[in-house]
Structures are given as structure tokens and as C-alpha cells.
Amino acid sequence: MGESSNSEFRRIGQGFCGTVWAPPLQTQNARAMKREDGGPGRSLDNDYIMHKEVLTYLSSSRAKVCVPTDPQLVLPIDTTWWDQHLSRFPKDYQQKCKALVTERIKPFPKAVRDTIVELYCPEPLKPSIESIKSSWSNEDCLIRPYLGRRRPLVKHTKFQSFSLRNFPLHLDQFGDLALEGIPYARIMAETLAQLYWGAHVDANDVEFVLAPPRKDGLDGETSIRSLATKLQSPILGEHTIWILDFDCCKSMPFDESGVEQAVAAYYRNDPYYPRPGREKILDQTLWKEFRDRFLEASEVIIDQKSPEARLPPLWAHEPLNTIAYEKDSGELRPGRWADPSAEMQRDLALFSLGIRQATAGNLATTELFMAVGKTIETNVLKGAKPMQNKFRL
């Protein structure tokens, strides 16, 4: 693996599925390890299967994105692997579990990280800017390009921390880094078309990140590496788009139900993709470029004389139909669930899916805490006596 046998692993990330670890950055051909030690309902088995399917198809389809290569699913009973690696985890994580091992995506170098900190560090934290720059956790800097979202117009911030891990780069920030949104939109559109119609994967909750390109010829493999588009920026330098995290992906049927499944995943994901129906000219331009490239790429993949040729235009039109539904969804009318529409059933996201897919979970939890606090403040519980796990008023 090209790793020093005595180098300790450090945590480089954490998601609902589990924690992510890697050896020191200077390790040659370093691998990343995602442990299945997170919340319920996520599966590294599915992550591994979907990762392999995506990697196999994109490796043969001139993909313009990078996918971490050589996925390996490690089981708790794989004693040879754990005997070599378990002691390199911190003591609190020296338990055998399932782990997904892949190529590590290299983070941006320090000069890039320092520039981002100087540009976006909140004013209250400016006195600590040098410690933020030198923070070991900020060495793991990958950038999430959010073409479908702008920053909220908030002048004052209450941020108590600043992190470069999975740093969200909103559309209104692209100009700060001398980036043009159209190339990124077109690459994402083409990749989605390849995932839908080639790999038959719905791309649910996948991540797109900007990071330095891999070095050609690593492990002797060149299929994806030499074809992934290398983008340039005076601030970020040479970089490319990577796609990762496939644990929530599902296979999709090659019919109208598959289109509905893909559209639902499109809206549930983080706002990487441009959105239709926006007012600003740039948003409209990006959506048109995204849609047009999606349809162009789809025509290459699908035989235009086949019945399935109708599916890509159906997908491209469906987000427009969703706009009217979104405008109505802001009104509180619980009674609508007595007879839910197809769109409501499609977009239902249970809190058990985790906060990345069911983002309202955070809001609901906050409202619950506030309600409990107000209840206590009103002294309504005065005189209550504990009765096992209940209160008797």
C-alpha cells in the first residue's frame, strides 16, 4: 500500500455512515478508510457495491470526473488486514468493524488553504486566524461546489469555529476564487447522465468535491486519471472534480419510475447542481447549460431509436414541474398528508435517514429543545414527581 507500518491514522472526516481515516499526508499512495461506526440505516456493503458499479462504468466512458479507485471492503473477520492496521487507530477506535478502503483524495495545499481562510474567516475569529491556518484538521481541505445555492445575506455571524473540511463554496463565491461556473455545471450534468443511463445508479446523496488531480500512472492505472478534466484557477491552481460516497445510492429502473427516482435524488442531494426557476441571470444560464449538456450526453449513451430515448427529456422537464410544488410546500397544512400527492411521497425524507438527507431533522430537534426550555421557564412542571421515565403532573 505504500504506507509506513508505524504511521498512525488520523481522522480526516466523519459522516452519518461512520468515521474516515488516513495515514499522514506525506505517505505515498495513501488510502482512505471509512469505518462503519456511525448511525443505523447506512451500509458500507451498499457503498462498496455502488462504488464498484460507478467506477466500472465511468472507467470505460471517458468520464470527466475522478472516482477514488481500488475500493476494498474489509470485514471484521479479515484478521490479516486488522492485524496490520488496528494498532494504528487511536485506542477509542481499536475495534474491528466493516471498513471501506479506497484511494485517498489529496487535499489542497497550504497556500490555497491560507487564501480561503483569509477570504472567509468570520470577523469575530480574525484574532485567531493564524491558529486556524495552522490547525491540523484544516489540512483536510476539500471544496464542495454549490452551484444551486447562494450564501444567505447575513451581515453578522455567530460562528464559533471555521473549518475547511468539505468547505461549502456557494455560487456567489465562485468569482472570489476566479472560477467560472459553466464548466463545472457541464461536467456535473454529463456525469449525472452517465450515472443514470449508463451505470443505472440514481446518484442519491453522492458528493462532488474539488481537489487536486491525482498523479497520472498511480498504481499503473490511467483509464479515469488521464481523461478527467483538469481545471485551472489562479487561487486553487490545477484541480478536478471528484465524486464519492455512494452508500445511499440505489439501482434505478430504465423507465419512468427510474426518472422519478432520479429527480427525487437530485433534489434531496446537497445543492451541487444548478436549479431551474431562479430569478438571477447567472442561475438561469447555469441551469440552461446544465440541462443542455445533460441532454447532449444522454443522446450519446442511449440509442435514439429506442423507447428509452424519451427518458432524458422527461428528466430535464420534471424539475420544472417541481417548482410549482415547492412554492406550495412552504405553507403549513398537515391535513395534506391525508391524501399525499405523488410529489409528496417522492420527497418524503424520514428523520431516520440522517440529517444530510432529512435536513429538517436539525430544525425539528432545535424546536423541540426550545419548546422544552419554554415549558420549564413557565414553571408548569413545579410539583411534578418522577414516575420511572415519565412525569406525573
Short mmCIF file of C-alpha atoms in Angstrom, two decimals:
data_model
loop_
_atom_site.label_atom_id
_atom_site.label_comp_id
_atom_site.label_asym_id
_atom_site.label_seq_id
_atom_site.Cartn_x
_atom_site.Cartn_y
_atom_site.Cartn_z
CA MET A 1 0.00 0.00 0.00
CA GLY A 2 2.99 2.28 0.13
CA GLU A 3 2.36 3.18 3.79
CA SER A 4 4.83 3.25 6.64
CA SER A 5 3.99 0.46 9.06
CA ASN A 6 4.43 2.66 12.12
CA SER A 7 2.49 5.74 10.99
CA GLU A 8 -0.71 6.36 12.95
CA PHE A 9 -4.02 7.01 11.25
CA ARG A 10 -5.73 10.35 11.80
CA ARG A 11 -9.41 11.12 11.39
CA ILE A 12 -9.99 13.19 8.27
CA GLY A 13 -13.77 13.21 8.28
CA GLN A 14 -16.99 11.89 9.74
CA GLY A 15 -20.42 11.28 8.29
CA PHE A 16 -23.62 9.52 9.21
CA CYS A 17 -22.17 6.24 7.94
CA GLY A 18 -19.04 6.47 10.08
CA THR A 19 -15.61 7.97 10.61
CA VAL A 20 -12.98 8.36 7.86
CA TRP A 21 -9.26 7.84 8.48
CA ALA A 22 -5.99 8.11 6.59
CA PRO A 23 -2.24 7.95 7.22
CA PRO A 24 -0.18 11.17 7.19
CA LEU A 25 -0.38 13.25 4.01
CA GLN A 26 3.19 12.60 3.02
CA THR A 27 2.52 8.86 2.78
CA GLN A 28 2.93 7.67 -0.80
CA ASN A 29 -0.18 6.23 -2.47
CA ALA A 30 -2.15 6.82 0.74
CA ARG A 31 -5.52 5.15 1.22
CA ALA A 32 -8.62 6.41 2.98
CA MET A 33 -10.59 4.15 5.33
CA LYS A 34 -14.26 4.64 6.13
CA ARG A 35 -15.30 2.69 9.22
CA GLU A 36 -18.90 1.53 9.64
CA ASP A 37 -19.17 3.01 13.14
CA GLY A 38 -21.84 5.66 12.54
CA GLY A 39 -25.61 5.75 12.70
CA PRO A 40 -28.02 2.97 11.75
CA GLY A 41 -29.57 2.67 8.32
CA ARG A 42 -26.35 3.12 6.34
CA SER A 43 -24.40 0.28 4.78
CA LEU A 44 -20.81 0.01 3.65
CA ASP A 45 -21.85 -3.09 1.72
CA ASN A 46 -24.05 -0.91 -0.47
CA ASP A 47 -21.38 1.79 -0.60
CA TYR A 48 -18.90 -0.79 -1.90
CA ILE A 49 -21.28 -2.29 -4.47
CA MET A 50 -22.41 1.08 -5.83
CA HIS A 51 -18.82 2.40 -5.82
CA LYS A 52 -17.70 -0.57 -7.91
CA GLU A 53 -20.57 -0.13 -10.39
CA VAL A 54 -19.92 3.59 -10.81
CA LEU A 55 -16.17 3.08 -11.11
CA THR A 56 -16.55 0.30 -13.68
CA TYR A 57 -18.82 2.35 -15.92
CA LEU A 58 -17.01 5.68 -15.64
CA SER A 59 -13.67 3.96 -16.26
CA SER A 60 -14.89 2.98 -19.71
CA SER A 61 -16.88 6.07 -20.64
CA ARG A 62 -14.33 8.90 -20.85
CA ALA A 63 -15.58 10.41 -17.61
CA LYS A 64 -14.56 13.98 -16.84
CA VAL A 65 -14.56 13.37 -13.07
CA CYS A 66 -12.28 11.35 -10.82
CA VAL A 67 -13.56 8.46 -8.73
CA PRO A 68 -11.44 7.01 -5.91
CA THR A 69 -10.06 3.75 -7.26
CA ASP A 70 -9.48 0.26 -5.94
CA PRO A 71 -12.31 0.02 -3.36
CA GLN A 72 -11.80 -2.80 -0.88
CA LEU A 73 -14.40 -3.93 1.64
CA VAL A 74 -12.75 -5.10 4.86
CA LEU A 75 -14.79 -7.31 7.21
CA PRO A 76 -14.30 -7.77 10.97
CA ILE A 77 -13.14 -11.33 10.28
CA ASP A 78 -10.35 -10.19 7.92
CA THR A 79 -7.71 -10.81 10.57
CA THR A 80 -4.73 -10.28 8.27
CA TRP A 81 -5.80 -6.72 7.44
CA TRP A 82 -6.74 -5.83 11.01
CA ASP A 83 -3.53 -7.32 12.43
CA GLN A 84 -1.60 -4.90 10.21
CA HIS A 85 -3.77 -1.82 10.81
CA LEU A 86 -5.78 -1.96 14.04
CA SER A 87 -2.99 -0.68 16.30
CA ARG A 88 -2.59 2.40 14.08
CA PHE A 89 -6.05 3.69 15.05
CA PRO A 90 -6.44 5.65 18.33
CA LYS A 91 -7.35 3.46 21.30
CA ASP A 92 -11.01 4.50 21.25
CA TYR A 93 -11.27 3.16 17.70
CA GLN A 94 -9.37 -0.10 18.08
CA GLN A 95 -12.42 -2.27 17.49
CA LYS A 96 -12.82 -4.38 14.38
CA CYS A 97 -15.72 -3.43 12.13
CA LYS A 98 -16.52 -3.20 8.45
CA ALA A 99 -14.34 -0.70 6.62
CA LEU A 100 -14.25 0.57 3.06
CA VAL A 101 -10.71 1.29 1.87
CA THR A 102 -10.16 3.39 -1.26
CA GLU A 103 -7.70 5.74 -2.88
CA ARG A 104 -7.41 8.93 -0.83
CA ILE A 105 -8.37 12.25 -2.40
CA LYS A 106 -5.47 14.61 -1.74
CA PRO A 107 -6.49 17.93 -0.12
CA PHE A 108 -5.50 21.37 -1.34
CA PRO A 109 -2.01 22.60 -0.35
CA LYS A 110 -1.38 25.12 2.42
CA ALA A 111 -1.15 28.18 0.16
CA VAL A 112 -4.66 27.54 -1.12
CA ARG A 113 -5.98 26.85 2.37
CA ASP A 114 -4.49 30.05 3.74
CA THR A 115 -6.12 32.11 0.98
CA ILE A 116 -9.54 30.60 1.70
CA VAL A 117 -9.14 31.31 5.42
CA GLU A 118 -8.18 34.93 4.72
CA LEU A 119 -11.17 35.37 2.41
CA TYR A 120 -13.88 33.76 4.50
CA CYS A 121 -12.82 33.61 8.14
CA PRO A 122 -15.65 35.27 10.16
CA GLU A 123 -14.72 38.64 11.63
CA PRO A 124 -15.05 37.54 15.29
CA LEU A 125 -12.45 34.83 14.66
CA LYS A 126 -9.92 37.04 12.87
CA PRO A 127 -7.75 37.40 16.03
CA SER A 128 -7.23 33.62 15.87
CA ILE A 129 -6.63 33.44 12.13
CA GLU A 130 -3.06 32.14 12.40
CA SER A 131 -4.10 29.26 14.63
CA ILE A 132 -6.92 28.48 12.21
CA LYS A 133 -4.42 28.36 9.35
CA SER A 134 -2.14 26.00 11.28
CA SER A 135 -4.93 23.76 12.58
CA TRP A 136 -4.22 20.14 11.69
CA SER A 137 -7.91 19.47 11.00
CA ASN A 138 -7.92 22.19 8.31
CA GLU A 139 -5.23 20.31 6.42
CA ASP A 140 -8.00 18.07 5.08
CA CYS A 141 -9.41 20.71 2.74
CA LEU A 142 -11.80 19.57 0.02
CA ILE A 143 -14.27 22.02 -1.52
CA ARG A 144 -17.93 21.33 -2.23
CA PRO A 145 -19.08 23.37 -5.25
CA TYR A 146 -22.66 24.51 -4.60
CA LEU A 147 -23.94 25.77 -7.95
CA GLY A 148 -27.51 25.56 -6.68
CA ARG A 149 -27.20 27.82 -3.65
CA ARG A 150 -26.05 31.31 -2.70
CA ARG A 151 -25.00 32.39 0.78
CA PRO A 152 -27.72 33.92 2.96
CA LEU A 153 -27.50 37.69 3.26
CA VAL A 154 -26.39 37.81 6.90
CA LYS A 155 -24.03 40.61 7.93
CA HIS A 156 -23.36 39.41 11.46
CA THR A 157 -22.29 35.91 12.32
CA LYS A 158 -22.28 33.87 15.50
CA PHE A 159 -19.82 31.28 14.15
CA GLN A 160 -17.57 29.98 16.89
CA SER A 161 -15.43 27.87 14.57
CA PHE A 162 -14.22 27.79 10.99
CA SER A 163 -13.47 24.58 9.14
CA LEU A 164 -12.01 23.82 5.73
CA ARG A 165 -13.19 20.23 5.74
CA ASN A 166 -15.78 19.86 2.97
CA PHE A 167 -15.74 23.63 2.63
CA PRO A 168 -19.01 24.83 1.00
CA LEU A 169 -18.29 27.11 -1.96
CA HIS A 170 -21.57 28.81 -2.88
CA LEU A 171 -22.34 30.17 -6.30
CA ASP A 172 -21.83 33.79 -5.23
CA GLN A 173 -18.31 32.87 -4.04
CA PHE A 174 -17.08 31.44 -7.34
CA GLY A 175 -15.93 34.84 -8.53
CA ASP A 176 -13.85 35.31 -5.37
CA LEU A 177 -11.73 32.34 -6.44
CA ALA A 178 -11.69 33.34 -10.14
CA LEU A 179 -13.90 30.39 -11.08
CA GLU A 180 -16.43 30.25 -13.92
CA GLY A 181 -19.46 28.16 -13.03
CA ILE A 182 -20.35 26.87 -16.50
CA PRO A 183 -17.55 24.26 -16.89
CA TYR A 184 -18.42 22.76 -13.51
CA ALA A 185 -22.14 22.66 -14.36
CA ARG A 186 -21.47 20.91 -17.67
CA ILE A 187 -19.18 18.31 -16.09
CA MET A 188 -21.72 17.53 -13.37
CA ALA A 189 -24.52 17.27 -15.96
CA GLU A 190 -22.55 14.85 -18.11
CA THR A 191 -21.64 12.78 -15.05
CA LEU A 192 -25.28 12.54 -13.95
CA ALA A 193 -26.27 11.36 -17.44
CA GLN A 194 -23.58 8.68 -17.28
CA LEU A 195 -24.70 7.55 -13.84
CA TYR A 196 -28.39 7.42 -14.77
CA TRP A 197 -28.37 5.86 -18.22
CA GLY A 198 -25.02 4.06 -18.22
CA ALA A 199 -24.44 2.79 -14.67
CA HIS A 200 -28.21 2.83 -13.83
CA VAL A 201 -27.46 4.44 -10.46
CA ASP A 202 -29.67 7.22 -9.05
CA ALA A 203 -26.72 9.25 -7.59
CA ASN A 204 -28.60 9.71 -4.32
CA ASP A 205 -26.52 11.69 -1.79
CA VAL A 206 -23.27 11.42 -3.75
CA GLU A 207 -20.68 14.12 -3.12
CA PHE A 208 -18.94 16.27 -5.70
CA VAL A 209 -15.77 17.90 -4.43
CA LEU A 210 -12.98 19.99 -5.89
CA ALA A 211 -9.48 18.75 -5.12
CA PRO A 212 -6.07 18.46 -6.78
CA PRO A 213 -5.90 15.89 -9.59
CA ARG A 214 -4.25 12.56 -8.97
CA LYS A 215 -0.86 11.92 -10.48
CA ASP A 216 -1.11 10.02 -13.76
CA GLY A 217 0.10 6.47 -13.67
CA LEU A 218 -0.57 5.88 -9.98
CA ASP A 219 -0.59 2.08 -9.50
CA GLY A 220 -0.26 1.82 -13.27
CA GLU A 221 -3.89 2.83 -13.87
CA THR A 222 -4.68 5.60 -16.36
CA SER A 223 -8.26 4.98 -17.54
CA ILE A 224 -10.00 7.66 -15.48
CA ARG A 225 -6.99 9.65 -14.46
CA SER A 226 -5.82 10.81 -17.85
CA LEU A 227 -9.33 11.71 -19.04
CA ALA A 228 -10.69 13.64 -16.04
CA THR A 229 -10.89 17.33 -16.87
CA LYS A 230 -8.21 19.40 -15.17
CA LEU A 231 -9.48 22.87 -14.35
CA GLN A 232 -7.34 25.92 -13.65
CA SER A 233 -7.65 28.79 -11.21
CA PRO A 234 -5.07 31.38 -10.09
CA ILE A 235 -6.14 30.68 -6.50
CA LEU A 236 -6.94 26.96 -6.45
CA GLY A 237 -4.34 26.04 -9.03
CA GLU A 238 -4.87 22.89 -11.06
CA HIS A 239 -7.81 20.87 -9.76
CA THR A 240 -10.52 18.50 -10.85
CA ILE A 241 -13.97 17.32 -9.77
CA TRP A 242 -14.13 14.15 -7.72
CA ILE A 243 -17.23 12.11 -6.96
CA LEU A 244 -17.50 9.94 -3.84
CA ASP A 245 -19.75 8.47 -1.12
CA PHE A 246 -22.19 6.03 -2.70
CA ASP A 247 -23.72 4.46 0.40
CA CYS A 248 -27.19 5.95 -0.26
CA CYS A 249 -27.21 5.22 -4.00
CA LYS A 250 -29.65 2.72 -5.44
CA SER A 251 -30.01 1.00 -8.77
CA MET A 252 -32.71 2.62 -10.88
CA PRO A 253 -35.01 1.04 -13.47
CA PHE A 254 -34.69 2.19 -17.05
CA ASP A 255 -38.22 3.61 -17.25
CA GLU A 256 -40.45 6.42 -15.96
CA SER A 257 -40.23 5.21 -12.36
CA GLY A 258 -36.45 5.46 -12.65
CA VAL A 259 -36.80 9.06 -13.81
CA GLU A 260 -38.93 9.86 -10.74
CA GLN A 261 -36.34 8.18 -8.53
CA ALA A 262 -33.52 10.20 -10.10
CA VAL A 263 -35.37 13.51 -9.82
CA ALA A 264 -36.08 12.85 -6.13
CA ALA A 265 -32.37 12.17 -5.55
CA TYR A 266 -31.46 15.33 -7.48
CA TYR A 267 -33.48 17.49 -5.09
CA ARG A 268 -32.53 15.63 -1.91
CA ASN A 269 -28.82 15.97 -2.51
CA ASP A 270 -26.71 18.91 -1.39
CA PRO A 271 -27.10 21.80 -3.87
CA TYR A 272 -24.23 20.88 -6.19
CA TYR A 273 -26.38 21.18 -9.30
CA PRO A 274 -27.93 24.35 -10.76
CA ARG A 275 -31.63 24.75 -10.05
CA PRO A 276 -34.34 25.81 -12.51
CA GLY A 277 -36.75 28.66 -11.94
CA ARG A 278 -34.33 31.07 -10.30
CA GLU A 279 -34.57 34.83 -10.86
CA LYS A 280 -30.91 35.78 -11.35
CA ILE A 281 -29.47 35.66 -14.86
CA LEU A 282 -26.44 33.61 -13.79
CA ASP A 283 -28.65 30.95 -12.19
CA GLN A 284 -30.77 30.75 -15.34
CA THR A 285 -27.67 30.49 -17.53
CA LEU A 286 -26.18 27.72 -15.42
CA TRP A 287 -29.43 25.74 -15.45
CA LYS A 288 -29.66 26.03 -19.26
CA GLU A 289 -26.05 24.91 -19.68
CA PHE A 290 -26.59 22.06 -17.23
CA ARG A 291 -29.80 20.90 -18.91
CA ASP A 292 -28.42 21.17 -22.45
CA ARG A 293 -25.25 19.24 -21.61
CA PHE A 294 -27.29 16.60 -19.76
CA LEU A 295 -29.42 16.03 -22.86
CA GLU A 296 -26.40 16.03 -25.20
CA ALA A 297 -24.57 13.46 -23.08
CA SER A 298 -27.72 11.35 -22.77
CA GLU A 299 -28.07 11.16 -26.56
CA VAL A 300 -24.61 9.61 -26.77
CA ILE A 301 -25.44 6.95 -24.18
CA ILE A 302 -28.96 5.98 -25.24
CA ASP A 303 -29.89 4.67 -28.68
CA GLN A 304 -32.10 7.43 -30.06
CA LYS A 305 -34.28 4.88 -31.85
CA SER A 306 -35.06 3.02 -28.63
CA PRO A 307 -38.13 3.66 -26.43
CA GLU A 308 -35.79 4.78 -23.64
CA ALA A 309 -34.76 7.85 -25.66
CA ARG A 310 -37.80 9.62 -24.19
CA LEU A 311 -36.42 9.40 -20.64
CA PRO A 312 -33.73 12.16 -20.59
CA PRO A 313 -36.14 14.90 -21.83
CA LEU A 314 -38.64 13.67 -19.26
CA TRP A 315 -35.99 14.04 -16.54
CA ALA A 316 -34.97 17.52 -17.75
CA HIS A 317 -38.59 18.68 -17.70
CA GLU A 318 -39.52 17.17 -14.32
CA PRO A 319 -37.59 19.71 -12.16
CA LEU A 320 -39.64 22.47 -13.82
CA ASN A 321 -42.85 20.72 -12.75
CA THR A 322 -41.45 20.54 -9.23
CA ILE A 323 -41.17 24.35 -8.93
CA ALA A 324 -44.93 24.84 -8.50
CA TYR A 325 -44.99 22.06 -5.91
CA GLU A 326 -42.10 23.69 -4.00
CA LYS A 327 -43.91 27.04 -3.83
CA ASP A 328 -46.92 25.36 -2.22
CA SER A 329 -44.85 23.25 0.19
CA GLY A 330 -43.92 26.26 2.34
CA GLU A 331 -47.46 26.51 3.74
CA LEU A 332 -48.18 24.58 6.96
CA ARG A 333 -51.10 22.31 6.13
CA PRO A 334 -50.68 18.94 7.90
CA GLY A 335 -54.03 17.79 6.53
CA ARG A 336 -52.49 17.45 3.08
CA TRP A 337 -50.92 14.17 4.24
CA ALA A 338 -54.37 12.59 4.46
CA ASP A 339 -54.14 12.28 0.68
CA PRO A 340 -50.48 12.86 -0.27
CA SER A 341 -49.60 13.66 -3.86
CA ALA A 342 -47.04 11.72 -5.88
CA GLU A 343 -44.55 14.56 -5.38
CA MET A 344 -45.05 14.45 -1.60
CA GLN A 345 -44.48 10.71 -1.49
CA ARG A 346 -41.42 11.15 -3.70
CA ASP A 347 -39.85 13.81 -1.46
CA LEU A 348 -40.73 12.25 1.89
CA ALA A 349 -37.48 12.06 3.89
CA LEU A 350 -37.74 10.31 7.25
CA PHE A 351 -35.51 11.64 10.03
CA SER A 352 -34.02 8.16 10.36
CA LEU A 353 -32.23 8.74 7.04
CA GLY A 354 -29.86 11.15 8.81
CA ILE A 355 -29.52 14.92 8.75
CA ARG A 356 -27.85 15.08 5.31
CA GLN A 357 -30.90 13.61 3.58
CA ALA A 358 -33.58 14.72 6.06
CA THR A 359 -32.25 18.21 6.68
CA ALA A 360 -35.37 19.24 8.61
CA GLY A 361 -34.26 16.93 11.41
CA ASN A 362 -31.95 19.62 12.79
CA LEU A 363 -34.75 22.19 12.74
CA ALA A 364 -37.19 19.81 14.42
CA THR A 365 -34.68 18.96 17.15
CA THR A 366 -33.94 22.66 17.76
CA GLU A 367 -37.66 23.46 18.01
CA LEU A 368 -38.10 20.58 20.46
CA PHE A 369 -35.28 21.89 22.69
CA MET A 370 -36.79 25.38 22.59
CA ALA A 371 -40.24 24.04 23.47
CA VAL A 372 -38.86 22.10 26.44
CA GLY A 373 -36.96 25.17 27.62
CA LYS A 374 -40.06 27.35 27.44
CA THR A 375 -42.07 24.70 29.26
CA ILE A 376 -39.57 24.69 32.12
CA GLU A 377 -39.47 28.51 32.22
CA THR A 378 -43.25 28.67 32.73
CA ASN A 379 -42.84 26.56 35.90
CA VAL A 380 -45.55 24.21 34.69
CA LEU A 381 -43.55 21.24 35.98
CA LYS A 382 -43.48 22.56 39.54
CA GLY A 383 -44.54 19.81 41.89
CA ALA A 384 -44.07 17.07 39.31
CA LYS A 385 -42.78 13.80 40.68
CA PRO A 386 -40.66 11.29 38.77
CA MET A 387 -42.51 8.09 37.96
CA GLN A 388 -39.95 5.84 36.30
CA ASN A 389 -39.36 7.51 32.92
CA LYS A 390 -42.48 9.68 33.00
CA PHE A 391 -43.72 12.82 34.76
CA ARG A 392 -46.92 12.82 36.85
CA LEU A 393 -48.48 16.28 36.92
#
